[in-house]
PDB file of C-alpha atoms in Angstrom:
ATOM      1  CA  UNK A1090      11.886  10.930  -7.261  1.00  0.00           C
ATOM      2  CA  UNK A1091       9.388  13.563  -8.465  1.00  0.00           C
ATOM      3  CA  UNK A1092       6.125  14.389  -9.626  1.00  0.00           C
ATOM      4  CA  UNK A1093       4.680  16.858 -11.965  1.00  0.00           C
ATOM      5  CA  UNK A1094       1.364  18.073 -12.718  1.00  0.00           C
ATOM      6  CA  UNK A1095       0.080  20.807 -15.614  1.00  0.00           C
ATOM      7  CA  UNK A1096      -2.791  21.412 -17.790  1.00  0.00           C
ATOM      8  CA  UNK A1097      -1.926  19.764 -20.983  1.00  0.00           C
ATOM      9  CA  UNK A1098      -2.462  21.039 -24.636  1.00  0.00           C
ATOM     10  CA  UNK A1099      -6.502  19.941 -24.345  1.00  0.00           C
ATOM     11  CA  UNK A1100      -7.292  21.672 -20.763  1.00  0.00           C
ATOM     12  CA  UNK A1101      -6.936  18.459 -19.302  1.00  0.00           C
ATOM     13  CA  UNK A1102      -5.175  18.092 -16.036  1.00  0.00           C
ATOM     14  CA  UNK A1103      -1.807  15.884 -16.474  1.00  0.00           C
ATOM     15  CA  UNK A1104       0.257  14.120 -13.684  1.00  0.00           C
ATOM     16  CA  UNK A1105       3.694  11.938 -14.284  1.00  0.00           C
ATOM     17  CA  UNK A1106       6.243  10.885 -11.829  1.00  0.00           C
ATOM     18  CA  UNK A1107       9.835  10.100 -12.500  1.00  0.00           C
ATOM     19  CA  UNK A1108      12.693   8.732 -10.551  1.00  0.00           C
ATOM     20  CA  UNK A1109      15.496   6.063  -9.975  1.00  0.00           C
ATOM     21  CA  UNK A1110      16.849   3.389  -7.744  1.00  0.00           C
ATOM     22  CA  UNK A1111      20.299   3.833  -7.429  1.00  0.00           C
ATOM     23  CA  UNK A1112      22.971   1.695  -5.384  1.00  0.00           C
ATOM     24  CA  UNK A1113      25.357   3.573  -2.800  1.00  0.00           C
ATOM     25  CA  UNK A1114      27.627   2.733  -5.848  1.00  0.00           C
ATOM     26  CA  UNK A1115      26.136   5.109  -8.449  1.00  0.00           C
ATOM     27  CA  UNK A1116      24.832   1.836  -9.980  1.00  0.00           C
ATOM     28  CA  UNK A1117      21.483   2.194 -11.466  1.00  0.00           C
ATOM     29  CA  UNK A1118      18.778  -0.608 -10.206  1.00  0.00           C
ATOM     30  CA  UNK A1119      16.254   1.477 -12.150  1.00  0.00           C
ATOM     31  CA  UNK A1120      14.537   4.410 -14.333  1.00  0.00           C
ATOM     32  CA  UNK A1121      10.721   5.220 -14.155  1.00  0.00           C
ATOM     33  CA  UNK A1122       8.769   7.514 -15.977  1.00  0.00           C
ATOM     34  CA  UNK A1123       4.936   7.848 -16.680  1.00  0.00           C
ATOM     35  CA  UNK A1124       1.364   9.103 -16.516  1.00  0.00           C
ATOM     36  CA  UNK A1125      -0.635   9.282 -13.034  1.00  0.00           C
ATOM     37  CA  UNK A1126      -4.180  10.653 -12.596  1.00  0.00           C
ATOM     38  CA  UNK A1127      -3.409  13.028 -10.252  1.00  0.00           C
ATOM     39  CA  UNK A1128      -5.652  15.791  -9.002  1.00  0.00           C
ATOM     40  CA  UNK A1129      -2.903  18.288  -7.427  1.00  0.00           C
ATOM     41  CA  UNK A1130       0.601  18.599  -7.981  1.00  0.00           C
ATOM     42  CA  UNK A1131       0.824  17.201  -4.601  1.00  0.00           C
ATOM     43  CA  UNK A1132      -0.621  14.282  -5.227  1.00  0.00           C
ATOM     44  CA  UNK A1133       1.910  13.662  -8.171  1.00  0.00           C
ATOM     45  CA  UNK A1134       4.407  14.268  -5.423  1.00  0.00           C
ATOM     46  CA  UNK A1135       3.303  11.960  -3.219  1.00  0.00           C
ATOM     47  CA  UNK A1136       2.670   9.138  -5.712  1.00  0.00           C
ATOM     48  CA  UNK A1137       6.452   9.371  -6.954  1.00  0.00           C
ATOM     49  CA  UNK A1138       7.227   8.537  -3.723  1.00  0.00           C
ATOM     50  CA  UNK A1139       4.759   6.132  -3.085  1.00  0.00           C
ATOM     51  CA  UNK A1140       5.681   4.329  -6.389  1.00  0.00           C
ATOM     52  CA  UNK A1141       9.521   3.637  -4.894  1.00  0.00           C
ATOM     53  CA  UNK A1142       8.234   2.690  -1.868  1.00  0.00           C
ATOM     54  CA  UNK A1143       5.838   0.208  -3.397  1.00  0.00           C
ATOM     55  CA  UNK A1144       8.930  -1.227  -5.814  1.00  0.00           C
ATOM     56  CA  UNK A1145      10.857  -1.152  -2.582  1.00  0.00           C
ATOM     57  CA  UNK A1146       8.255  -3.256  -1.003  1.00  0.00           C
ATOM     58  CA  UNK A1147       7.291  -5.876  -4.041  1.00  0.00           C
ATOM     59  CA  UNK A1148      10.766  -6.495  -4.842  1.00  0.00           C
ATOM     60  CA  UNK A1149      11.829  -7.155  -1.376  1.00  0.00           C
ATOM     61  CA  UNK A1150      14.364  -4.615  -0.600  1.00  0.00           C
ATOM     62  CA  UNK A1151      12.878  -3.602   2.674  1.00  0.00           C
ATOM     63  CA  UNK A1152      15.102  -5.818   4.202  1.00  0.00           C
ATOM     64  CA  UNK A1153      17.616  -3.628   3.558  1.00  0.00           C
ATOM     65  CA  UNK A1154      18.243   0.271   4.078  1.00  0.00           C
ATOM     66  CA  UNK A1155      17.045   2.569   1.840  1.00  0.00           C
ATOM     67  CA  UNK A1156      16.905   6.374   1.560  1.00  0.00           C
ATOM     68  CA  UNK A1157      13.988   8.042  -0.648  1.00  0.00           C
ATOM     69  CA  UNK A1158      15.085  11.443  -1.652  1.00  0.00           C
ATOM     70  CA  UNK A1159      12.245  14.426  -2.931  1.00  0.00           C
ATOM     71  CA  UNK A1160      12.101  18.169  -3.541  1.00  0.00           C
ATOM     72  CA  UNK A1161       8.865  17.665  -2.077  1.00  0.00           C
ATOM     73  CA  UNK A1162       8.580  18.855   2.175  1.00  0.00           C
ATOM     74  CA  UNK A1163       4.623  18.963   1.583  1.00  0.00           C
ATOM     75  CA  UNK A1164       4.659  15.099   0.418  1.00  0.00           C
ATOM     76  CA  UNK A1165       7.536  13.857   2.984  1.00  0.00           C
ATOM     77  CA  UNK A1166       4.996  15.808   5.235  1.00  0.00           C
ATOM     78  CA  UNK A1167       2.112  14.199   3.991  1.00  0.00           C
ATOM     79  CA  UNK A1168       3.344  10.394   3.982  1.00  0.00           C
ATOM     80  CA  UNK A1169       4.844  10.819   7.721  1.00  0.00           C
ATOM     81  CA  UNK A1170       1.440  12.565   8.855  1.00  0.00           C
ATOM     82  CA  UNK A1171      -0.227   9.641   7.811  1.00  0.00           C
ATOM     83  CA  UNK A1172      -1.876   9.281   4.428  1.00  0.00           C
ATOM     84  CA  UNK A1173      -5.744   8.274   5.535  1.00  0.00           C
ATOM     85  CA  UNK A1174      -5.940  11.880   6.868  1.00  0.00           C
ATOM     86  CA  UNK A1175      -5.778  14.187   3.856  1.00  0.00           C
ATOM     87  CA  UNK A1176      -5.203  11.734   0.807  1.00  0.00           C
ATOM     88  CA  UNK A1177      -7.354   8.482   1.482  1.00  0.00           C
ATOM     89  CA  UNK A1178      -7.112   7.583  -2.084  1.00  0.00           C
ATOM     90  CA  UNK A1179      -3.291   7.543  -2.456  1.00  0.00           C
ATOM     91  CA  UNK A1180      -2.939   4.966   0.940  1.00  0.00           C
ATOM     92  CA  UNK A1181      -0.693   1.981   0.106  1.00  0.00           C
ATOM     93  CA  UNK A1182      -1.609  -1.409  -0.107  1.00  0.00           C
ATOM     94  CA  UNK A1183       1.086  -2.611   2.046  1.00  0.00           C
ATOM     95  CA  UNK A1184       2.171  -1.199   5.804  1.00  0.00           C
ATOM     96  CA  UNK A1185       3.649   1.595   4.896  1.00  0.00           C
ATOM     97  CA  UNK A1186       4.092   2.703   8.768  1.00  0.00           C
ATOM     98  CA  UNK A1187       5.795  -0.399   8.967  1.00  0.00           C
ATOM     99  CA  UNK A1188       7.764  -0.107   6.029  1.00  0.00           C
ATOM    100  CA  UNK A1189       9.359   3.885   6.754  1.00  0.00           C
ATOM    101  CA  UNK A1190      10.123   2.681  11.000  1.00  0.00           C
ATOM    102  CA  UNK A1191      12.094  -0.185   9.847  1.00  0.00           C
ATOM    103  CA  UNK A1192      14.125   0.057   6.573  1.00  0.00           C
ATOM    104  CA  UNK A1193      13.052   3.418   4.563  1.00  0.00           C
ATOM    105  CA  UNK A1194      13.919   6.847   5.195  1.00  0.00           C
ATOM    106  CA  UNK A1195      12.555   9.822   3.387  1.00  0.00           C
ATOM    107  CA  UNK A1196      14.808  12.612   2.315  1.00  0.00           C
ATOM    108  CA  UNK A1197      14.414  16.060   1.533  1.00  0.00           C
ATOM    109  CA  UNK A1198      16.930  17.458  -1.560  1.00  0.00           C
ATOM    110  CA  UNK A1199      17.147  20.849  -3.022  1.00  0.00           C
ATOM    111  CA  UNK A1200      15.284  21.130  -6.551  1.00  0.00           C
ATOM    112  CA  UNK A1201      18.705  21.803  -7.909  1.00  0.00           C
ATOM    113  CA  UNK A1202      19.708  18.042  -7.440  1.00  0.00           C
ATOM    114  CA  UNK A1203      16.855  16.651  -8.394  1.00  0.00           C
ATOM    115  CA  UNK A1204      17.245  17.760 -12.507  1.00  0.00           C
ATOM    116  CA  UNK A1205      17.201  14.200 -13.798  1.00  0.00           C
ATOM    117  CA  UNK A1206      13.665  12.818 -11.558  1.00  0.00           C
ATOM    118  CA  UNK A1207      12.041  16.169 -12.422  1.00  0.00           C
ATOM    119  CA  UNK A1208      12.783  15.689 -16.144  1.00  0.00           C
ATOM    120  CA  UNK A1209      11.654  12.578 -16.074  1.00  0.00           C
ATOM    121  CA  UNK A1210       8.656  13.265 -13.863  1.00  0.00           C
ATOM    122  CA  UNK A1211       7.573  16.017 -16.772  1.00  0.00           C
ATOM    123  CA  UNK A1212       8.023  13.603 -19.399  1.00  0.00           C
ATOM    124  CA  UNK A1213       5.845  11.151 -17.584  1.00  0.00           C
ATOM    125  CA  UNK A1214       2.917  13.259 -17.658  1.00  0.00           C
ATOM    126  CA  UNK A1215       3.273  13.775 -20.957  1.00  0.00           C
ATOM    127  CA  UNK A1216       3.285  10.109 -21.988  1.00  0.00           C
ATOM    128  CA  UNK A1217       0.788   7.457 -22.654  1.00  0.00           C
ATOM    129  CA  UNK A1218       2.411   4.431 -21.217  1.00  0.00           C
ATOM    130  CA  UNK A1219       4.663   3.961 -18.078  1.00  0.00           C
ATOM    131  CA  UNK A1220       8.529   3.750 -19.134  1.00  0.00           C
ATOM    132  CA  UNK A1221      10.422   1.681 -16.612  1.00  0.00           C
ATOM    133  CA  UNK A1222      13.753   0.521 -17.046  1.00  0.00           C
ATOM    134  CA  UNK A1223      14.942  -2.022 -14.397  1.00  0.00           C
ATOM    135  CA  UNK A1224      18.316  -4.018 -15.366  1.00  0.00           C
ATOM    136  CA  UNK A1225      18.932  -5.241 -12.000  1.00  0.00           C
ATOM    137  CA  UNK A1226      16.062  -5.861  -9.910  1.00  0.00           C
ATOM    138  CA  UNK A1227      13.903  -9.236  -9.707  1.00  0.00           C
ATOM    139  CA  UNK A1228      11.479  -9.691 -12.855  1.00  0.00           C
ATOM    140  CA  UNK A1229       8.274  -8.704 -11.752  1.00  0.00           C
ATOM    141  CA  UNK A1230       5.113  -5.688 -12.210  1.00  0.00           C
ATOM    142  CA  UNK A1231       5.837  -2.502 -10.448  1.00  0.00           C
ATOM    143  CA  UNK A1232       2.662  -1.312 -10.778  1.00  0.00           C
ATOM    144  CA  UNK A1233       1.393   1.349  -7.864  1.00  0.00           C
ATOM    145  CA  UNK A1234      -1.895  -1.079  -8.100  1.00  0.00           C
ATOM    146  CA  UNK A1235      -0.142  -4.329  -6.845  1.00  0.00           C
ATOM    147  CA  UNK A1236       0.050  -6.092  -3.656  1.00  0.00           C
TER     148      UNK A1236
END
């Protein structure tokens, strides 16, 4: 996963995360890509990651092991430190404590394998509407929002 964050064409600040689900296969469970009012580039960051964790969560895979992988140390940081302290806004609706000492791991990678999230985390901030692409996981909304 990533996030991105720029001043757009108006002077506006823009955020969009970007990622995948893949199997230990190479098999692709799915693409996201879209908009999120983010302040800092860290809090794009952090909401890429959140976002997988929160499709992790709603589409039951917690009950299996999982590995989130980020360019970002400040956001793998952040989420471990505990989210309430610095970023009260961006704290889960679901145990995310819980959630990382069970099934999820988060994984530091260097920028230079993580081409296609990034792309897809700068197109996302440049979009309108959320893209997600999800041929193999249960129907349902994916939405940071949901429960």
């Amino acid at each position: 996963v990533d996030g991105s964050w720029k001043v757009n064409s108006r002077g506006d600040y823009s955020g969009g995360i970007g990622g995948s689900i893949v199997r230990c296969t190479g098999e692709s469970l799915m693409i996201f890509s879209g908009p999120v009012s983010s302040m800092t580039a860290l809090e794009a960051e952090i909401e890429a990651v959140l976002y997988v964790l929160n499709v992790i969560h709603n589409a039951n895979l917690h009950n299996r092991r999982a590995v989130v992988c980020t360019d970002s140390m400040s956001a793998i940081n952040s989420i471990y430190k505990g989210l309430g302290i610095d970023f009260t806004l961006l704290v889960p609706k679901f145990d995310l404590e819980r959630l990382l000492n069970e099934s999820v791991t988060i994984k530091f990678i260097p920028r230079e394998l993580n081409g296609n999230a990034d792309q897809l985390a700068k197109e996302g901030a440049s979009r309108s509407n959320f893209f997600l692409y999800h041929p193999m996981l249960p129907r349902g909304d994916y939405n940071l929002s949901d429960e």
